[in-house]
């Protein structure tokens, strides 16, 4: 019997680690991730979870330990957020080259400066080019399930890359929703034992990883291998998600689409605010506008082909970015439009809207304004200029 | 959907209240979302919490801008963050407050012509602050007319399960009493269909400003001066001049720079900004600083 309980996003992440039987948890607390570490350490202390948690002095060491332990032969879980991810970034970029599997949960929080504790996606998107696989969640249930699916992909023998599962600070981390907790033995059956592959560290068989290679050829080879593995993870994800759906009854396609079948317009966004976009879609539909939502779950590997299929027939698409690349604009917008360019057929008028920075709300009214603007520009057939969701009152 | 917003201060149990209510709805078979909102602040700072309950999956998220019910667990907030507390009131909004003020005084202060339900502290146990979570959650559960007493009690027990058994029993007892006392208000808070649309936001094109303006920097103390953090206090330190040796250790240790020296060299507390941490009392070598209950002190000064 599976149970449905109210869980915060942080607790759901911890449950994902517990059900996946993570053997080792290198940890360092940071708001809004701390509850994950607290929950896991409490379970371990109470004997409810058989694992070993070590508190480190920084995220840099924590992430190094995650990679080392995974290499040495145990299933590893870790979690961070924002400045913590930035502090560990050297190792986030190094570990995909080690080709080691583990799951890291990032609880999105805007970067300094100014300092904030609240959510946006500049932290996780800074890890975009690291080689780590990225899964973005929109509900507490999805967090728990994505951690489990994350191990399945990460430990695949062709992939062996870290998986980052992303959830939004406050809007998911501290928000409780009904979550179904699968049975431990069923998750164990789904994941299987941790596959150590050929790695056996012992004094008689020493090894080294992450070595220096000069001259460029070997470097190119290893780097491109990590790229190919990341690309391959798209198919592996699909298989893993399909198997998950069969066993647990919940379906996670690489891109979630909501009411897009006959849609002429759509919102495109990632993260928890996309559920708000769904209520905006319902409202706009009730007023006769054929609009839907497209939400990529995977950002790396990027599901370009799937995106093009979903966008065929869409006339106007509003990309809403909860991040900003200074000097360019919305990162998701850049990703989406580059995937569309040169693809077969016609592509939609695509607008860029930047909002929800540092936890700023995006209200239903703003979704309605965005839809109105997209309609107007689509009729004219021109790209709207980039808009920041920001009102006159906010400047006062 | 029910959209319910709680307001109180850190430490009063507002997050727990929202969770008790959330669990109670959940046990009644509702889809639920509950979430607290707070900053990097401490006990005494204003906090809010949101509960949404619906018969289908909830897509809304975060702040509730158009609440069906507002719970004000701490009436002093009406003077401090009035606009936040009363944000988004519409024709069906009900306000519930724990207040010693008379009905007419409350109506004058809240001044929005909405139904105001009040519980006076006088009818509650003297130590009612310990049970604010259960009191507010229980009253709210009754107002919905949908949550049954069994689900409410299960909610209280679930959310307080790490507490001592005696405390859980005290909480369930007071929850039952309040639920009973509020019978006449059963069903006063109603669900609203659809997504609340408020007003069209007036988006602006943000112009480029000079970098000296566009830097997150505090160049004067004015921001802190205007933010009267003294309202967070639940206890206040009081300096007894006759015992004070003017060593000024209190000034050194005050984390908020709220203690200064007067012309005679005695320390003076700025009660507009003292948050009541009482570190000064701890470090005072001559025992010249005492602790007083804030509410009592405030009524004395008034």
XYZ file of C-alpha atoms in Angstrom:
698
model
C 0.000 0.000 0.000
C 1.376 3.378 -0.964
C 0.695 6.300 1.316
C -0.325 9.833 0.460
C 0.863 12.464 2.919
C 1.460 16.208 2.988
C 5.144 16.885 2.378
C 7.223 19.980 1.714
C 9.409 19.932 -1.379
C 12.425 19.535 0.885
C 10.899 16.538 2.657
C 9.970 15.047 -0.722
C 13.617 15.355 -1.818
C 14.741 13.635 1.393
C 12.215 10.847 0.795
C 13.622 10.402 -2.709
C 17.082 9.828 -1.212
C 15.738 7.504 1.478
C 13.732 5.347 -0.917
C 16.693 5.192 -3.312
C 18.764 3.791 -0.409
C 21.478 6.427 -0.673
C 24.474 4.987 1.210
C 26.358 8.182 1.745
C 25.294 11.827 2.155
C 27.975 14.507 2.196
C 26.219 17.618 3.513
C 26.429 21.324 4.119
C 23.365 23.363 5.081
C 22.125 26.479 3.284
C 18.745 28.221 3.208
C 16.363 27.080 1.708
C 17.860 23.566 1.461
C 18.615 22.952 5.166
C 15.418 20.999 5.879
C 16.625 18.254 3.499
C 19.773 17.707 5.558
C 17.858 17.984 8.844
C 15.299 15.410 7.728
C 17.907 12.919 6.537
C 20.065 13.274 9.633
C 17.036 12.777 11.863
C 16.074 9.583 10.030
C 19.630 8.263 10.221
C 19.799 9.144 13.911
C 16.494 7.374 14.597
C 17.586 4.299 12.680
C 14.880 4.806 10.065
C 17.420 5.173 7.284
C 20.563 3.109 6.813
C 23.023 5.677 5.564
C 26.045 7.695 6.563
C 25.877 11.488 6.691
C 29.014 13.590 6.921
C 28.920 17.330 7.469
C 31.589 19.161 5.496
C 33.150 22.564 5.928
C 32.039 23.773 2.493
C 30.133 22.813 -0.611
C 33.372 22.485 -2.530
C 34.519 19.652 -0.260
C 30.991 18.248 -0.070
C 30.714 17.855 -3.839
C 34.265 16.472 -4.067
C 33.291 13.880 -1.462
C 30.159 13.046 -3.441
C 32.209 12.273 -6.548
C 34.877 10.374 -4.619
C 32.394 8.209 -2.740
C 30.488 7.402 -5.923
C 33.762 6.342 -7.524
C 34.649 4.231 -4.530
C 31.419 2.311 -4.848
C 28.432 3.677 -2.967
C 25.191 5.404 -3.928
C 25.521 9.101 -3.036
C 22.971 11.829 -2.402
C 23.700 15.460 -1.704
C 21.930 18.806 -1.841
C 22.705 22.492 -2.001
C 21.382 25.840 -3.165
C 22.411 29.122 -4.738
C 25.715 30.413 -3.334
C 26.501 26.869 -2.187
C 26.213 25.563 -5.721
C 28.412 28.444 -6.861
C 31.007 27.637 -4.222
C 31.059 24.011 -5.336
C 30.998 24.946 -9.012
C 34.596 23.983 -9.681
C 33.735 20.402 -8.744
C 30.321 20.510 -10.460
C 32.250 21.065 -13.686
C 34.981 18.563 -12.826
C 32.886 15.554 -11.808
C 31.099 14.839 -15.110
C 34.598 14.212 -16.472
C 35.135 11.593 -13.768
C 32.025 9.880 -15.151
C 30.581 9.192 -11.707
C 26.902 8.772 -10.856
C 25.130 10.549 -8.002
C 22.115 12.784 -7.459
C 22.403 16.350 -6.237
C 19.270 18.295 -5.345
C 19.529 22.021 -5.890
C 16.955 24.225 -4.192
C 16.880 27.260 -6.439
C 17.577 30.619 -4.859
C 18.671 33.837 -6.587
C 22.364 34.712 -6.629
C 24.097 37.693 -5.062
C 24.137 40.515 -5.403
C 21.941 41.928 -3.981
C 21.549 38.986 -1.621
C 18.251 37.145 -1.562
C 16.940 33.953 0.013
C 14.118 33.560 -2.464
C 13.846 31.727 -5.700
C 15.071 32.225 -9.206
C 16.994 30.004 -11.623
C 20.305 31.743 -12.164
C 21.979 29.334 -9.744
C 21.021 26.119 -11.497
C 21.449 27.569 -14.981
C 25.008 28.546 -14.108
C 25.610 24.760 -14.040
C 24.090 24.387 -17.513
C 27.399 23.755 -19.283
C 28.906 21.529 -16.572
C 27.933 18.191 -18.090
C 25.553 17.339 -15.251
C 22.072 16.259 -16.302
C 19.356 18.683 -15.130
C 15.783 17.747 -14.203
C 13.461 20.629 -13.258
C 10.452 19.995 -11.001
C 7.119 21.758 -10.614
C 5.443 19.856 -7.758
C 6.496 18.112 -4.551
C 5.519 14.718 -5.968
C 7.700 15.328 -8.979
C 10.692 16.044 -6.729
C 10.468 12.697 -4.952
C 9.979 10.822 -8.222
C 12.720 12.728 -10.047
C 15.345 11.826 -7.442
C 14.539 8.155 -8.027
C 14.491 8.506 -11.827
C 17.700 10.547 -11.491
C 19.595 7.557 -10.029
C 18.319 5.324 -12.797
C 19.774 7.602 -15.476
C 22.907 8.546 -13.594
C 23.920 4.930 -12.943
C 23.282 3.746 -16.493
C 26.549 2.322 -17.799
C 26.531 4.497 -20.906
C 25.775 7.673 -18.968
C 27.595 7.747 -15.590
C 27.045 11.472 -15.112
C 25.786 13.351 -12.041
C 22.106 14.301 -12.129
C 20.901 17.567 -10.622
C 17.258 17.640 -9.582
C 16.076 21.211 -9.247
C 13.267 22.558 -7.098
C 12.254 26.122 -6.314
C 13.079 27.641 -2.934
C 10.016 28.598 -0.852
C 7.479 27.873 -3.652
C 8.331 24.168 -3.377
C 10.942 23.807 -0.645
C 8.652 25.048 2.170
C 5.299 24.355 0.522
C 3.392 21.229 1.483
C 1.398 19.282 -1.077
C -0.037 15.781 -1.151
C 2.707 13.341 -2.103
C 2.417 9.625 -2.653
C 5.333 7.794 -1.075
C 6.162 4.608 -2.960
C 7.128 1.444 -1.110
C 10.836 1.135 -0.422
C 11.116 -2.365 -1.872
C 9.431 -1.259 -5.091
C 11.943 1.547 -5.541
C 14.774 -0.906 -4.789
C 13.369 -3.182 -7.452
C 13.179 -0.282 -9.925
C 16.715 0.932 -9.276
C 18.537 -2.308 -8.559
C 21.795 -2.459 -6.629
C 24.353 0.280 -7.063
C 26.539 -0.819 -9.966
C 30.128 -0.213 -9.089
C 31.242 -1.213 -12.586
C 34.990 -1.800 -12.753
C 35.955 0.380 -9.865
C 37.552 -1.310 -6.915
C 39.645 0.873 -4.778
C 42.112 -1.035 -2.697
C 45.733 -0.640 -1.775
C 46.705 -3.387 -4.223
C 44.775 -1.793 -7.099
C 45.247 1.955 -6.930
C 43.472 4.269 -9.363
C 43.343 7.931 -10.195
C 40.629 10.035 -11.836
C 40.358 13.475 -13.337
C 43.935 13.429 -14.594
C 45.856 15.967 -16.587
C 46.034 15.457 -20.355
C 48.026 17.897 -22.451
C 48.078 18.484 -26.167
C 44.347 18.790 -26.657
C 43.525 15.575 -28.512
C 42.860 13.437 -25.483
C 41.166 16.396 -23.830
C 38.842 16.771 -26.831
C 38.104 13.043 -26.769
C 37.115 12.951 -23.094
C 35.124 16.175 -23.262
C 33.213 15.065 -26.319
C 32.507 11.700 -24.703
C 30.840 13.483 -21.805
C 28.801 15.461 -24.336
C 27.733 12.314 -26.176
C 26.800 10.653 -22.899
C 24.723 13.698 -21.955
C 22.931 13.583 -25.313
C 22.361 9.846 -24.915
C 20.746 10.530 -21.550
C 17.669 11.780 -23.411
C 16.839 8.257 -24.621
C 17.875 6.741 -21.306
C 15.601 9.221 -19.534
C 12.678 8.218 -21.740
C 13.203 4.532 -20.959
C 13.617 5.235 -17.255
C 10.480 7.413 -17.177
C 8.490 4.799 -19.068
C 9.560 2.062 -16.675
C 8.714 4.378 -13.777
C 5.255 5.047 -15.216
C 4.580 1.320 -15.543
C 5.683 0.577 -12.002
C 4.423 3.665 -10.157
C 1.703 5.042 -12.424
C 3.105 8.550 -12.818
C 4.215 9.775 -16.194
C 7.064 12.232 -16.689
C 7.752 13.042 -20.321
C 10.877 15.055 -21.185
C 8.595 18.015 -21.818
C 5.282 18.404 -20.039
C 2.556 19.861 -22.232
C -0.737 21.140 -20.862
C -3.742 21.795 -23.127
C -1.534 22.174 -26.212
C -3.404 19.815 -28.575
C -5.318 22.515 -30.422
C -3.363 25.464 -29.007
C -2.429 28.510 -31.076
C -0.479 30.102 -28.241
C 1.577 28.812 -25.370
C 3.580 29.768 -22.321
C 7.007 28.121 -22.088
C 8.654 27.969 -18.674
C 10.373 25.702 -16.147
C 9.906 25.203 -12.407
C 7.076 25.613 -9.927
C 5.563 28.762 -11.427
C 4.544 26.671 -14.412
C 1.632 25.347 -12.338
C 0.534 28.975 -12.019
C 0.721 29.150 -15.808
C -1.698 26.206 -15.874
C -4.297 28.128 -13.896
C -3.751 31.084 -16.255
C -4.259 28.707 -19.203
C -7.532 27.468 -17.682
C -8.705 31.033 -17.168
C -7.728 32.194 -20.683
C -9.292 29.063 -22.201
C -12.556 29.896 -20.422
C -12.422 33.201 -22.255
C -11.914 31.465 -25.595
C -8.156 31.796 -26.165
C -6.559 28.594 -27.444
C -3.504 28.575 -25.222
C -1.443 25.915 -23.493
C 1.730 25.390 -21.486
C 5.005 23.772 -22.501
C 7.372 22.905 -19.649
C 10.719 21.277 -20.385
C 11.665 18.957 -17.528
C 15.096 18.333 -18.932
C 17.349 21.285 -19.647
C 20.465 19.150 -20.127
C 20.238 17.217 -22.336
C 18.011 19.691 -24.135
C 14.995 18.075 -25.819
C 15.133 20.059 -29.086
C 13.300 17.568 -31.268
C 10.448 17.079 -28.815
C 10.147 20.847 -28.471
C 9.846 21.305 -32.232
C 7.120 18.678 -32.422
C 5.145 20.338 -29.623
C 5.538 23.793 -31.131
C 4.379 22.828 -34.619
C 1.025 24.517 -35.054
C 1.699 27.089 -32.310
C 1.550 30.640 -33.680
C 2.816 32.578 -30.690
C 4.950 31.383 -27.763
C 5.801 33.410 -24.655
C 8.972 32.223 -22.947
C 8.995 33.235 -19.287
C 12.455 33.240 -17.737
C 13.052 33.331 -13.972
C 16.686 34.179 -14.642
C 18.683 36.716 -16.548
C 21.920 36.543 -18.473
C 23.202 40.101 -18.231
C 23.901 41.425 -21.691
C 21.744 38.840 -23.462
C 18.441 38.214 -21.674
C 16.469 35.129 -20.689
C 18.503 31.927 -20.789
C 15.545 29.657 -21.525
C 14.495 32.005 -24.346
C 17.935 31.625 -25.904
C 17.747 27.838 -25.519
C 14.270 27.638 -27.044
C 14.898 29.914 -30.002
C 18.214 28.253 -30.860
C 16.446 24.878 -30.878
C 13.829 26.267 -33.263
C 16.215 27.938 -35.658
C 16.768 25.894 -38.791
C 14.216 23.268 -37.782
C 11.705 22.087 -40.344
C 8.552 24.083 -40.987
C 7.561 27.463 -39.686
C 8.200 28.431 -36.119
C 6.138 30.636 -33.836
C 6.522 34.285 -32.983
C 8.490 33.957 -29.752
C 8.420 36.553 -26.998
C 10.807 36.857 -24.080
C 9.453 37.784 -20.638
C 11.676 37.976 -17.588
C 9.927 37.684 -14.247
C 9.962 36.077 -10.850
C 13.529 37.164 -10.113
C 14.467 36.790 -6.445
C 11.093 35.245 -5.608
C 9.007 38.070 -7.070
C 5.557 36.725 -7.684
C 4.175 36.345 -11.188
C 0.473 36.978 -10.770
C -2.317 35.499 -12.830
C -2.966 39.014 -14.132
C 0.555 39.145 -15.513
C 0.085 35.868 -17.369
C -3.031 37.430 -18.898
C -1.081 40.525 -19.967
C 1.631 38.300 -21.482
C -0.972 36.326 -23.441
C -2.527 39.584 -24.700
C 0.825 40.899 -25.817
C 1.682 37.645 -27.624
C -1.634 37.752 -29.434
C -1.033 41.278 -30.602
C 2.500 40.654 -31.861
C 1.621 37.331 -33.454
C -1.074 39.051 -35.525
C 1.504 41.602 -36.649
C 4.004 38.791 -37.249
C 6.833 40.484 -35.348
C 8.871 39.447 -32.312
C 7.952 41.490 -29.226
C 10.774 43.209 -27.370
C 12.031 41.596 -24.183
C 9.838 42.584 -21.233
C 10.657 42.590 -17.538
C 7.622 41.812 -15.393
C 7.863 44.925 -13.264
C 5.232 47.534 -12.459
C 5.438 51.251 -11.800
C 4.548 50.725 -8.109
C 7.622 48.594 -7.625
C 9.951 51.427 -8.576
C 8.621 53.668 -5.814
C -11.211 26.745 -3.693
C -10.673 28.037 -0.162
C -7.934 30.663 0.039
C -6.935 31.411 3.629
C -4.189 33.725 4.833
C -2.699 33.802 8.347
C -0.803 36.745 9.840
C 1.188 36.693 13.044
C 4.668 37.039 14.395
C 7.552 34.576 14.322
C 7.213 32.197 17.259
C 3.458 32.568 17.711
C 2.717 29.355 15.841
C 1.329 30.735 12.597
C 3.087 28.182 10.407
C 1.839 25.411 12.696
C -1.690 26.858 12.542
C -1.605 26.765 8.747
C -0.354 23.185 8.859
C -3.044 22.070 11.301
C -5.643 23.599 8.995
C -3.949 22.104 5.920
C -3.908 18.643 7.481
C -7.535 18.993 8.601
C -8.613 19.790 5.045
C -6.456 16.906 3.797
C -8.140 14.476 6.189
C -11.490 15.672 4.823
C -10.349 14.542 1.377
C -9.341 17.925 -0.022
C -6.341 18.695 -2.195
C -4.212 20.995 -0.059
C -1.329 23.373 -0.322
C 0.059 25.118 2.753
C 3.106 27.350 2.896
C 4.674 29.848 5.285
C 6.347 33.048 4.153
C 9.124 34.582 6.177
C 12.448 36.230 5.630
C 15.788 35.810 7.336
C 14.337 37.296 10.490
C 13.671 36.028 13.946
C 10.988 35.538 16.539
C 8.716 38.511 16.717
C 9.041 39.545 13.068
C 5.823 39.571 11.026
C 5.155 36.262 9.230
C 2.322 35.011 7.101
C 1.144 31.599 5.959
C -1.192 30.440 3.229
C -3.606 27.549 2.953
C -5.369 26.577 -0.245
C -7.874 23.711 -0.335
C -9.790 22.494 -3.336
C -11.555 19.438 -4.736
C -9.122 19.210 -7.648
C -5.378 19.650 -8.108
C -4.214 23.122 -7.096
C -2.206 25.007 -9.696
C -1.993 28.342 -7.889
C 1.096 28.833 -5.780
C 2.708 31.236 -3.356
C 1.104 34.349 -1.945
C -2.669 34.633 -1.695
C -3.631 38.029 -3.070
C -7.408 37.665 -2.737
C -8.180 35.773 0.486
C -11.563 34.389 1.527
C -10.419 34.570 5.140
C -7.727 36.576 6.881
C -6.581 35.480 10.322
C -4.866 38.131 12.426
C -3.315 36.308 15.363
C -1.526 39.411 16.606
C -3.500 42.650 16.571
C -0.373 44.813 16.828
C 0.255 43.977 13.173
C -2.619 46.278 12.261
C -0.370 49.160 13.276
C 2.829 47.803 11.767
C 2.051 46.098 8.461
C -1.590 47.095 7.964
C -1.472 47.065 4.144
C 0.050 43.590 4.031
C -2.410 42.211 6.567
C -5.463 43.640 4.813
C -4.233 43.149 1.210
C -6.734 41.963 -1.367
C -9.924 42.120 0.690
C -12.939 41.554 -1.551
C -16.697 41.307 -1.039
C -16.662 37.824 0.566
C -13.563 38.219 2.715
C -14.026 37.441 6.395
C -11.577 38.726 8.990
C -10.836 36.806 12.166
C -8.840 38.465 14.919
C -7.759 37.836 18.477
C -8.117 41.239 20.051
C -8.859 43.040 23.264
C -10.307 45.977 21.348
C -14.051 46.630 21.315
C -15.994 45.794 18.165
C -16.424 49.452 17.277
C -12.718 50.178 17.787
C -11.852 47.240 15.543
C -14.263 48.319 12.849
C -12.780 51.779 12.918
C -9.221 50.515 12.609
C -9.900 47.834 9.996
C -12.399 50.110 8.239
C -13.381 47.957 5.301
C -16.980 47.047 6.059
C -16.256 43.312 6.170
C -17.427 40.685 8.596
C -15.073 40.733 11.544
C -15.082 37.836 13.956
C -13.303 38.503 17.206
C -12.147 36.424 20.123
C -11.196 38.522 23.132
C -8.155 37.304 25.085
C -10.320 37.657 28.219
C -12.381 34.605 27.248
C -9.248 32.550 26.587
C -6.964 30.924 29.141
C -4.334 33.304 30.535
C -1.529 31.428 28.757
C -3.439 31.313 25.444
C -0.314 32.351 23.506
C 0.934 28.808 23.918
C -2.085 27.531 21.997
C -2.458 30.160 19.274
C -1.910 27.546 16.559
C -4.741 25.359 17.747
C -7.039 28.293 18.549
C -6.745 29.949 15.141
C -6.759 26.669 13.192
C -9.795 25.428 15.094
C -11.816 28.617 14.607
C -10.911 28.616 10.930
C -11.891 24.987 10.520
C -15.291 25.843 11.977
C -15.717 28.859 9.679
C -15.354 26.618 6.618
C -18.378 24.588 7.745
C -16.786 21.615 6.001
C -14.086 20.397 8.353
C -15.419 17.979 10.965
C -14.137 17.931 14.528
C -12.450 14.540 14.029
C -10.335 15.820 11.144
C -9.426 18.929 13.119
C -8.275 16.918 16.144
C -6.340 14.565 13.885
C -4.739 17.658 12.348
C -3.720 19.021 15.756
C -2.295 15.645 16.814
C -0.450 15.193 13.527
C 1.220 18.598 13.576
C 2.116 18.506 17.271
C 3.204 14.876 17.334
C 6.745 15.743 18.390
C 5.408 17.640 21.446
C 4.889 16.177 24.910
C 1.654 14.300 25.437
C 0.302 16.792 27.999
C 0.752 19.649 25.595
C -1.036 17.760 22.820
C -3.944 17.073 25.193
C -4.143 20.735 26.201
C -4.161 21.716 22.533
C -6.846 19.261 21.513
C -8.976 20.378 24.473
C -8.780 24.035 23.524
C -9.318 23.195 19.836
C -12.522 21.373 20.764
C -13.708 24.255 22.915
C -13.074 26.884 20.233
C -14.671 24.699 17.576
C -17.746 24.509 19.770
C -17.730 28.225 20.677
C -17.619 29.177 16.988
C -20.615 27.028 16.022
C -22.734 30.032 15.057
C -20.141 30.990 12.422
C -20.097 27.570 10.756
C -19.986 28.015 6.987
C -19.381 31.778 7.077
C -16.299 31.402 4.876
C -17.211 30.159 1.437
C -15.318 28.692 -1.487
C -14.849 30.663 -4.668
C -14.712 29.143 -8.124
C -12.205 29.944 -10.815
C -9.048 31.950 -10.699
C -9.197 35.349 -9.031
C -8.292 38.109 -11.425
C -7.530 41.372 -9.732
C -6.307 44.248 -11.851
C -4.272 44.629 -14.980
C -0.678 45.239 -13.905
C 0.870 48.351 -15.389
C 4.168 46.993 -16.631
C 6.854 49.578 -17.222
C 10.053 49.621 -19.234
C 12.703 49.998 -16.584
C 15.148 52.698 -17.691
C 18.912 52.593 -17.128
C 19.841 54.532 -14.018
C 23.206 55.864 -12.923
C 25.212 53.081 -11.271
C 25.449 55.071 -8.049
C 21.689 54.607 -7.682
C 21.566 51.093 -9.080
C 23.825 49.593 -6.400
C 22.481 47.621 -3.473
C 24.076 49.779 -0.802
C 22.895 51.454 2.381
C 24.621 54.794 2.585
C 22.743 56.130 5.581
C 21.056 54.590 8.546
C 17.660 55.774 7.362
C 16.393 52.380 6.219
C 16.952 50.915 9.662
C 15.632 54.011 11.387
C 12.350 53.809 9.487
C 11.916 50.085 10.104
C 10.698 50.105 13.682
C 11.872 46.672 14.692
C 11.001 47.467 18.292
C 7.523 46.147 17.499
C 8.954 42.620 17.326
C 9.642 42.658 21.056
C 7.792 40.384 23.449
C 9.923 41.341 26.473
C 11.814 44.558 27.047
C 15.000 45.310 28.984
C 14.713 48.134 31.508
C 17.784 49.882 32.935
C 17.817 50.726 36.656
C 20.002 53.807 36.883
C 20.610 53.400 40.614
C 22.402 50.080 39.989
C 24.144 51.040 36.738
C 27.920 51.531 36.888
C 28.020 53.121 33.407
C 30.434 50.436 32.126
C 28.551 50.466 28.783
C 29.015 46.725 28.196
C 25.349 46.694 27.197
C 26.143 49.139 24.419
C 29.006 46.959 23.207
C 26.943 43.792 23.106
C 23.666 45.178 21.731
C 23.384 43.531 18.289
C 21.089 46.310 17.039
C 23.028 49.377 18.211
C 19.903 50.291 20.134
C 21.751 51.387 23.278
C 23.439 54.783 23.363
C 24.984 56.957 26.086
C 23.229 60.032 27.461
C 24.859 63.235 28.680
C 25.435 61.858 32.184
C 27.079 58.757 30.725
C 24.175 56.388 31.410
C 23.015 53.903 28.773
C 19.654 54.641 27.122
C 17.608 52.089 25.200
C 15.972 53.044 21.908
C 12.726 51.092 22.266
C 11.766 51.803 18.656
C 14.559 49.498 17.559
C 15.344 47.221 20.528
C 14.106 43.751 19.465
C 14.114 42.478 23.032
C 16.879 39.888 22.752
C 17.936 40.729 26.349
C 21.625 40.126 25.684
C 22.206 43.397 27.563
C 20.603 41.917 30.649
C 22.814 38.843 30.378
C 26.067 40.805 30.081
C 25.303 43.524 32.650
C 27.843 42.892 35.494
C 25.876 44.855 38.092
C 22.427 43.380 37.430
C 21.092 46.815 36.501
C 18.935 45.556 33.638
C 15.649 43.802 34.276
C 13.153 42.127 32.000
C 9.539 43.269 31.680
C 6.671 41.805 29.734
C 6.176 43.952 26.664
C 2.399 44.100 26.765
C 2.388 45.202 30.412
C 5.116 47.779 29.814
C 3.346 49.154 26.783
C 0.035 49.610 28.598
C 1.895 51.343 31.454
C 3.479 53.856 29.078
C 0.170 54.483 27.302
